[in-house]
Each structure stands twice: as structure tokens, then as C-alpha cells.
Amino acid sequence: PHDNHDTDKQRNPMTNWTLAARAHKMNPSVIREILKVTEKPGIISFAGGLPSPKTFPVDAMLEATQRVLTQDGRSALQYAASEGYGPLRDWVAHDLKKQGMDVHADQVLITTGSQQGLDLVAKILIDAGSRILVETPTYLGALQAFTPMEPDVVSVDSDDSGVLADDLRAKAGQGAARARFIYLLPNFQNPTGRTMTEARRAAVAAAALATGVPVIEDNPYGDLWFDTAPPPSLSSRNPEGSVYLGSFSKILAPGLRLGYLVAPPALYPKLLQAKQAADLHTPSFNQRLVAEVLKDGFIERHVPTIRALYKQQCEAMLAALDREMAGLDFQFNRPAGGMFLWARLPEGVDAVGLLPKAVDRGVAFVPGAAFYADHGDPRTLRLSFVTASVDQINTGVAALAQAIREYRT
Ligand code: PMP
């Protein structure tokens, strides 16, 4: 499928590019492709993965921009250290105490979104053919970051509380074939919205330690709980064997492209070298801006407003699903935080097949099969409850139920 096209060559000799093997492994994000179809005007979309723009602290940003540029403008616009801006690294180290983590600011690397953290981890830990373990299903963007390094991606069986510790043990591998890491999303997972219980965290951390498989813990949604904070992070149980990834995308704004990772001293220098090669450093202006916004406890005032909004939206979607899907054998979970819920269609209804019918009726979602490293369940789908209004949620869920009924007849 990757052959050069002779006709193109005749037209333009500069089409003789020979792609690297890793480039052949890259794929367009299935979700971005789907979003193109669903971005028609008037479509109620439960498909996107975007936070609600209502939650972006525009006024606080505006004031902080003014202060950063007046007080510190020339430094803010200069090249800066690859590790990140000191006060921001300090803030992160301090903030992680609430997750039971005892982190020194020296272990914090500011990244250009946590997506870059995934890319750096992939670069320093994966050789072609290395085994890596992922949840079933898992975050599609992580698979996109990992696959160019040509790993052997192995899915670990999972249930409503996350990966199964016994299956982790079974798939860990040994010696040179031992998995380079397991990638885990313990809180309000993308795509399922599920959270690992405290007991499951203990069992999974013990299995990882016993088998010698390091943990890459990705936690962009952990602060978005509705009623109670999730249990302490997995990394808190084995800091030497973990890399923790965090993000400002869901608690401030994704357009800032600000994330961070926390790595043990044994790994940090290599991640830093990979970071230098990737982009020298994360934009210093954005880092100073956010450090300015965060001082004086802004997050403690701001994040509760996001939680309240998302909780209300989630409840609206659950109530609409209870009402509209009655009698339809449509299963769905009840997330305790985050942005997504996960559902399974009635027998005989395929999510990819349903999508065009749903779009015709004015509603969109993401078919779940995209989120599996292998053997996707064609009946699953992901619904975001954060960007549509409550009215739109009611209309959209009713339209989805109609599309399912239509598909079945
Ligand atoms: N990890 C997960 C699980 C995500 O859902 C996302 C964003 N959708 C990211 C990482 C990347 O986030 P960012 O780069 O904006 O920090």
C-alpha cells in the first residue's frame, strides 16, 4: 500500500520520498476523522474530547498576561531552561502531595502538553519489538505516541475498575522480553470514564512491582471528581518504578499546551535529553502566565466550578439515558468524574454502522472500537457530556435512541 505512484513521479521528481518504517506505522487519529463528519452545523456532538470552553479562566489569564509582561516581559519572551520554569515546577511538586506523592521539584519536567510526555516516554523506553502493556480499552493518543517506536502492544484485560492484576502478571513477560512498561489511566479514564478502586490500585501496584514492570500513570482528569476525590495515585505506591503524567489542559485550558511529568532520578536525565531534542523547552511565556494565574490558590477556587458544571451535565446525560434507552438493552456506566461515559449498544447494533444514522438524526458519538489496541468491541461507544448544553443532551440522547430503534428495524 506504500508504493510510490509512478504517475506522480513523472509529474514531479520531488515525490521520491522514501518513508521511514516508523512513518508507515503512523495513522490519522480515527477520532479526528470522525469529528470531520460530525462537525456539520446543527449536529449535537457527544463525540469531541474537548473541555467546555465555559470553564476557561479568560479574565484571570488576561490579568496575569498584563502582570507577566510588565513585571518580567523580557525573561518571559526569552529562551529558557528545558526542565521548565522553577516556580511552576515548585507548584506541581507541592500540588502532588494531595495525591499522596512526595515529589521534589527536581523530578518535575514541564512538557508541551502531557501528550508530549507520552512521546518522550515512548522515545526513551521502546525499541522496535519491545512489549508494552495497555488497558482495554485505552487512550487513543497514547497508542499514537507509542506505535511509531514499533512496540508490540499487548492489551491487558480490564473490568469496570481498570486492569486486572492477574492478567498483568500473566502478560508481564520475563528477562529481555519483559514489558518495558504498563500504561495506566486510574482516574475517570479516557475513553470509559472508569476509576480504579483503592483495592485494585494496591493489587496492580503489587503485580507491577513483583513482575518488575514500570508504570506510566496518565492523570489528566483526576481533579475533575464530582463528589469525592479518587484514591492516591499509583505512583505514590512505587515512585522509583513510575512516571506520572499531569496536565493543565482540563483544569485551565488545553490551548496553553502545558503538562508535566514526574520521573525518578534514574530516568529523568534521559527524558530531559529527549525533551531538548523535541522542542528545547515548553513556551516560557505560557509557563510564567500559568505560574502567575496559579499563585494565591486560584485552582482551589476555579476547579470546583468545573466539577459542579461537569457533574450537572453528567447527571443530565445519565437521566436522559435512563429515560430514552428504557427497554433497549443499552448498557452504560455512571462515572464519578471526568468528561466521558462509556456505553454498549444492544446486540446486533454496530457503533460504526450506527454513526451515520445518528448523524442523520442530528447527534454524534465516537465508536469505541477505535480505543482498543486489538479486537475492539464493535458495540461500544464513548459519549462526552461536557460540551453540549443540558437541552442539547436531552435532544441528542433522544435522537440517539431513535437511531438505535431505526437501526434495529
Ligand atoms: N492523556 C489523556 C488520557 C488524554 O485524554 C489527553 C487529552 N485528550 C492527553 C493525555 C493529552 O492532553 P494534553 O496534551 O492536552 O495535556
XYZ file of C-alpha atoms and ligand atoms in Angstrom:
425
model
C 0.000 0.000 0.000
C 3.004 2.325 0.376
C 4.255 2.085 -3.228
C 5.363 5.235 -4.936
C 2.937 6.378 -7.549
C 4.692 6.338 -10.899
C 2.338 8.882 -12.402
C 3.137 11.343 -9.607
C 6.843 10.753 -10.173
C 6.572 11.689 -13.804
C 4.802 14.863 -12.916
C 7.156 15.882 -10.148
C 10.561 14.300 -9.450
C 10.400 15.540 -5.853
C 7.809 12.895 -4.903
C 10.592 10.314 -4.459
C 10.381 10.336 -0.693
C 11.256 7.046 0.990
C 9.437 6.930 4.279
C 10.971 5.502 7.448
C 9.405 2.301 8.716
C 8.035 4.250 11.691
C 6.227 6.692 9.440
C 4.309 3.776 7.947
C 3.136 2.939 11.465
C 1.555 6.376 11.901
C -2.158 6.723 11.284
C -4.510 9.664 11.251
C -6.427 9.752 14.528
C -9.665 7.882 13.879
C -11.413 10.357 16.133
C -10.251 13.395 14.228
C -11.511 11.725 11.048
C -14.872 11.048 12.681
C -15.074 14.589 14.007
C -14.861 15.894 10.441
C -18.070 14.015 9.620
C -19.780 15.218 12.763
C -18.789 18.862 12.528
C -21.753 19.662 10.307
C -23.745 22.633 11.519
C -26.599 21.714 13.818
C -25.165 18.369 14.938
C -25.251 17.788 18.693
C -21.871 16.258 19.334
C -21.067 13.882 22.170
C -18.031 12.876 20.112
C -15.444 15.519 20.953
C -12.811 15.193 23.613
C -12.646 18.920 24.300
C -13.194 20.515 27.705
C -16.053 23.006 27.945
C -14.766 26.452 26.869
C -17.075 27.939 29.514
C -14.533 26.772 32.068
C -11.558 28.655 30.600
C -10.447 31.404 33.007
C -10.203 34.161 30.410
C -10.257 37.095 32.861
C -7.604 35.608 35.123
C -5.436 34.948 32.055
C -5.858 38.487 30.835
C -4.790 39.987 34.151
C -1.891 37.571 34.511
C -0.712 38.366 30.968
C -0.590 42.030 31.878
C 1.389 41.338 35.036
C 3.849 38.902 33.397
C 4.614 41.291 30.557
C 5.010 44.349 32.769
C 6.995 42.709 35.544
C 9.008 40.113 33.678
C 8.353 40.632 29.970
C 11.874 40.176 28.631
C 12.554 36.935 30.508
C 9.109 35.631 29.608
C 9.925 36.089 25.927
C 13.456 34.635 26.112
C 14.650 31.017 25.635
C 14.537 29.187 28.944
C 15.573 26.010 30.765
C 14.448 22.676 29.309
C 13.310 21.433 32.724
C 10.705 24.183 32.955
C 10.049 27.378 34.929
C 11.102 26.982 38.572
C 8.008 28.396 40.307
C 5.756 26.230 38.142
C 7.798 23.090 38.946
C 7.547 24.004 42.636
C 3.781 24.401 42.338
C 3.440 20.981 40.683
C 5.596 19.227 43.299
C 3.515 20.793 46.054
C 0.175 20.068 44.357
C 1.005 16.364 44.041
C 1.016 15.996 47.840
C -2.769 15.756 47.630
C -2.284 12.546 45.627
C -0.085 11.070 48.303
C 3.092 11.806 46.329
C 6.310 13.058 47.873
C 7.919 14.774 44.891
C 10.902 17.092 44.705
C 10.685 19.909 42.143
C 13.862 18.496 40.518
C 11.840 15.488 39.403
C 9.289 17.624 37.554
C 9.730 18.160 33.822
C 7.337 20.668 32.267
C 6.098 19.314 28.925
C 4.242 20.777 25.972
C 1.006 19.055 26.980
C 1.026 15.644 28.602
C 0.811 14.322 25.053
C 4.473 15.276 24.724
C 5.178 13.345 27.922
C 3.807 10.234 26.213
C 6.011 10.869 23.184
C 9.149 11.326 25.317
C 8.417 8.179 27.308
C 7.961 6.243 24.061
C 11.264 7.519 22.695
C 13.370 6.575 25.680
C 11.710 3.262 26.613
C 10.571 1.498 23.437
C 12.714 -0.371 20.912
C 11.219 -1.972 17.813
C 9.562 -5.159 19.054
C 9.528 -4.179 22.762
C 6.469 -5.373 24.610
C 4.341 -2.676 26.225
C 1.106 -3.221 28.137
C -2.045 -1.106 27.867
C -5.548 -1.150 29.319
C -8.557 -2.446 27.401
C -9.669 -0.008 26.025
C -7.112 2.804 26.302
C -6.387 6.409 25.278
C -6.019 6.577 21.522
C -3.478 9.424 21.639
C -1.155 7.231 23.714
C -1.318 4.486 21.106
C -0.471 7.149 18.524
C 2.554 8.248 20.555
C 3.767 4.687 21.157
C 3.255 2.981 17.767
C 5.907 4.886 15.772
C 8.531 3.307 18.061
C 7.240 -0.061 16.769
C 6.352 -1.764 20.059
C 4.456 -4.989 20.462
C 1.354 -3.557 22.155
C -0.355 -6.086 24.422
C -3.813 -5.366 25.877
C -4.328 -6.335 29.498
C -7.867 -7.499 30.327
C -9.817 -4.900 32.263
C -13.157 -4.524 34.016
C -15.092 -1.578 35.486
C -12.268 -0.976 37.994
C -9.441 -0.942 35.447
C -6.817 -3.555 34.536
C -6.844 -6.971 36.143
C -3.723 -7.575 38.244
C -3.646 -11.293 37.379
C -3.656 -10.582 33.659
C -0.862 -8.039 34.172
C 1.191 -10.796 35.837
C 0.352 -13.198 33.019
C 1.389 -10.759 30.295
C 4.366 -9.069 32.004
C 6.963 -11.230 30.216
C 10.406 -12.025 31.599
C 14.054 -11.131 31.114
C 14.726 -9.329 27.839
C 11.085 -9.884 26.843
C 9.726 -8.184 29.973
C 7.288 -5.397 29.167
C 9.041 -2.028 29.116
C 6.058 -0.507 30.926
C 2.325 -0.658 31.526
C 0.392 2.487 30.594
C -2.429 3.191 33.041
C -5.199 5.792 33.468
C -6.509 5.283 37.008
C -8.918 8.256 37.200
C -12.016 8.874 35.040
C -10.303 7.153 32.182
C -10.458 8.295 28.588
C -12.450 6.679 26.960
C -14.521 4.836 29.592
C -14.798 7.298 32.485
C -13.968 4.454 34.887
C -11.797 4.789 38.000
C -9.538 2.226 39.663
C -10.678 1.389 43.175
C -8.197 1.581 46.034
C -8.104 -2.221 46.254
C -7.396 -2.515 42.535
C -4.609 0.068 42.792
C -2.999 -1.962 45.540
C -3.270 -5.187 43.541
C -1.997 -3.642 40.304
C 0.895 -1.840 42.015
C 1.871 -5.100 43.732
C 1.734 -7.000 40.424
C 3.822 -4.350 38.674
C 6.412 -4.443 41.456
C 6.536 -8.250 41.595
C 6.992 -8.580 37.832
C 9.365 -5.607 37.524
C 7.147 -3.782 35.032
C 7.322 0.029 35.405
C 4.110 2.053 35.434
C 3.372 5.051 33.231
C 0.486 6.763 35.011
C -1.509 9.313 32.988
C -3.801 11.502 35.073
C -5.257 14.495 33.200
C -8.757 14.072 34.702
C -8.024 13.291 38.381
C -9.076 16.734 39.662
C -12.455 16.573 37.927
C -14.233 14.436 40.563
C -17.897 15.071 41.319
C -18.336 14.131 44.994
C -15.149 12.561 46.327
C -11.508 12.708 45.285
C -10.154 9.453 43.841
C -7.702 7.340 45.890
C -3.970 8.257 45.931
C -2.051 7.848 42.686
C -0.443 4.575 41.665
C 2.917 6.338 41.524
C 2.681 7.102 45.247
C 2.941 3.348 45.866
C 6.152 2.874 43.873
C 7.769 6.203 42.920
C 11.028 4.605 41.711
C 9.123 2.423 39.267
C 6.737 5.051 37.909
C 6.480 8.013 35.591
C 3.492 10.222 36.393
C 1.955 12.488 33.724
C -0.175 15.512 34.563
C -1.789 18.310 32.571
C -3.230 21.805 32.852
C -5.488 21.148 29.842
C -8.572 20.110 31.790
C -8.220 22.393 34.816
C -7.187 25.590 32.984
C -7.116 25.450 29.187
C -5.771 22.981 26.601
C -4.643 25.698 24.196
C -1.810 26.574 26.574
C -0.269 23.158 25.819
C 1.059 22.795 29.337
C 1.645 19.486 31.036
C 4.284 17.866 33.163
C 5.832 14.592 34.076
C 7.382 13.354 37.279
C 10.189 10.848 36.861
C 12.538 9.054 39.267
C 16.149 10.341 39.266
C 17.250 7.215 37.346
C 15.127 8.177 34.347
C 14.885 11.966 34.468
C 18.100 12.829 32.572
C 17.093 10.731 29.544
C 13.633 12.272 29.436
C 15.244 15.691 29.645
C 17.546 14.914 26.706
C 14.571 13.721 24.666
C 12.738 16.921 25.613
C 15.671 19.066 24.487
C 15.715 17.308 21.130
C 11.954 17.659 20.738
C 11.468 21.396 21.382
C 14.249 22.804 23.640
C 11.625 23.811 26.191
C 7.924 24.415 26.648
C 6.955 28.040 25.842
C 8.336 30.163 28.696
C 5.604 32.743 28.299
C 2.845 30.174 28.857
C 4.662 28.745 31.872
C 5.042 32.142 33.533
C 1.454 33.007 32.725
C 0.150 29.872 34.390
C 2.514 30.229 37.365
C 1.104 33.742 37.794
C -2.508 32.561 37.497
C -1.932 29.726 39.978
C -0.427 31.725 42.774
C -2.684 32.613 45.699
C -4.757 29.437 45.467
C -6.591 30.162 42.211
C -7.024 26.453 41.490
C -8.877 25.895 44.780
C -11.459 28.446 43.672
C -11.567 27.564 39.982
C -11.628 23.752 39.817
C -14.774 23.382 41.990
C -16.681 25.389 39.352
C -15.609 22.888 36.664
C -16.570 19.951 38.874
C -20.014 21.433 39.528
C -20.655 22.071 35.824
C -19.485 18.630 34.682
C -21.386 16.877 37.459
C -24.594 18.610 36.435
C -24.009 17.723 32.769
C -23.196 14.110 33.615
C -26.348 13.786 35.705
C -28.384 15.229 32.839
C -26.948 12.670 30.440
C -27.493 9.767 32.837
C -31.109 10.842 33.423
C -31.673 11.173 29.667
C -30.164 7.729 29.053
C -32.306 6.176 31.810
C -35.378 7.720 30.204
C -34.713 7.284 26.496
C -32.951 3.923 26.456
C -35.524 2.151 28.645
C -36.250 -1.295 27.223
C -33.381 -1.069 24.697
C -30.663 -3.227 26.335
C -28.359 -0.209 26.146
C -25.735 -0.504 28.905
C -23.759 2.421 30.294
C -21.592 3.230 33.293
C -22.002 6.037 35.826
C -18.718 7.954 36.025
C -17.706 9.610 39.292
C -15.863 12.395 37.462
C -14.132 13.392 34.230
C -15.701 14.089 30.847
C -16.822 10.775 29.363
C -19.125 7.874 29.798
C -18.951 4.516 28.091
C -21.835 2.572 26.656
C -22.610 -0.703 24.930
C -25.256 -0.978 22.242
C -27.902 -3.703 22.050
C -26.930 -6.963 20.426
C -26.753 -6.673 16.649
C -26.127 -2.895 16.664
C -22.670 -1.911 15.492
C -21.393 1.523 16.563
C -19.638 2.295 13.269
C -22.781 1.345 11.346
C -24.989 3.347 13.698
C -22.973 6.568 13.461
C -24.224 7.774 10.022
C -27.833 7.096 11.062
C -27.259 9.022 14.291
C -25.658 11.917 12.382
C -28.709 11.962 10.055
C -30.811 12.425 13.183
C -28.512 15.177 14.399
C -26.304 13.507 17.022
C -22.720 12.195 17.029
C -20.555 9.965 19.247
C -17.254 8.088 18.896
C -17.438 4.351 18.156
C -15.492 2.547 20.880
C -13.535 0.138 18.690
C -11.019 2.922 17.947
C -9.765 2.798 21.543
C -8.667 -0.814 21.585
C -5.106 -1.837 20.764
C -6.627 -5.025 19.302
C -10.019 -6.768 18.992
C -12.221 -3.739 19.608
C -15.744 -4.374 20.820
C -17.875 -3.075 17.907
C -20.885 -2.442 20.168
C -19.146 0.099 22.421
C -19.173 3.892 22.182
C -17.869 6.938 24.053
C -20.106 9.855 24.972
C -18.740 13.191 26.166
C -21.139 15.031 28.461
C -19.215 18.289 28.853
C -19.616 20.402 25.713
C -23.341 20.027 24.934
C -25.866 22.012 26.982
C -28.439 20.201 29.114
C -31.100 20.903 26.457
C -28.834 19.510 23.780
C -28.091 16.469 25.926
C -31.823 15.753 26.204
C -32.435 16.219 22.483
C -29.272 14.345 21.484
C -29.889 11.298 23.675
C -33.477 11.056 22.379
C -32.158 11.202 18.809
C -29.601 8.508 19.604
C -32.324 6.237 20.982
C -34.366 6.785 17.810
C -31.362 5.962 15.637
C -30.847 2.693 17.552
C -34.517 1.750 17.132
C -34.311 2.584 13.431
C -31.114 0.507 13.043
C -32.816 -2.494 14.561
C -35.838 -2.452 12.273
N -3.850 11.704 28.208
C -5.177 11.539 28.125
C -5.792 10.361 28.764
C -5.963 12.478 27.439
O -7.280 12.272 27.361
C -5.340 13.596 26.851
C -6.120 14.652 26.107
N -7.243 14.286 25.451
C -3.958 13.709 26.966
C -3.248 12.768 27.659
C -3.202 14.842 26.350
O -3.508 16.009 26.990
P -2.624 17.335 26.872
O -1.526 17.070 25.902
O -3.552 18.393 26.432
O -2.090 17.549 28.255
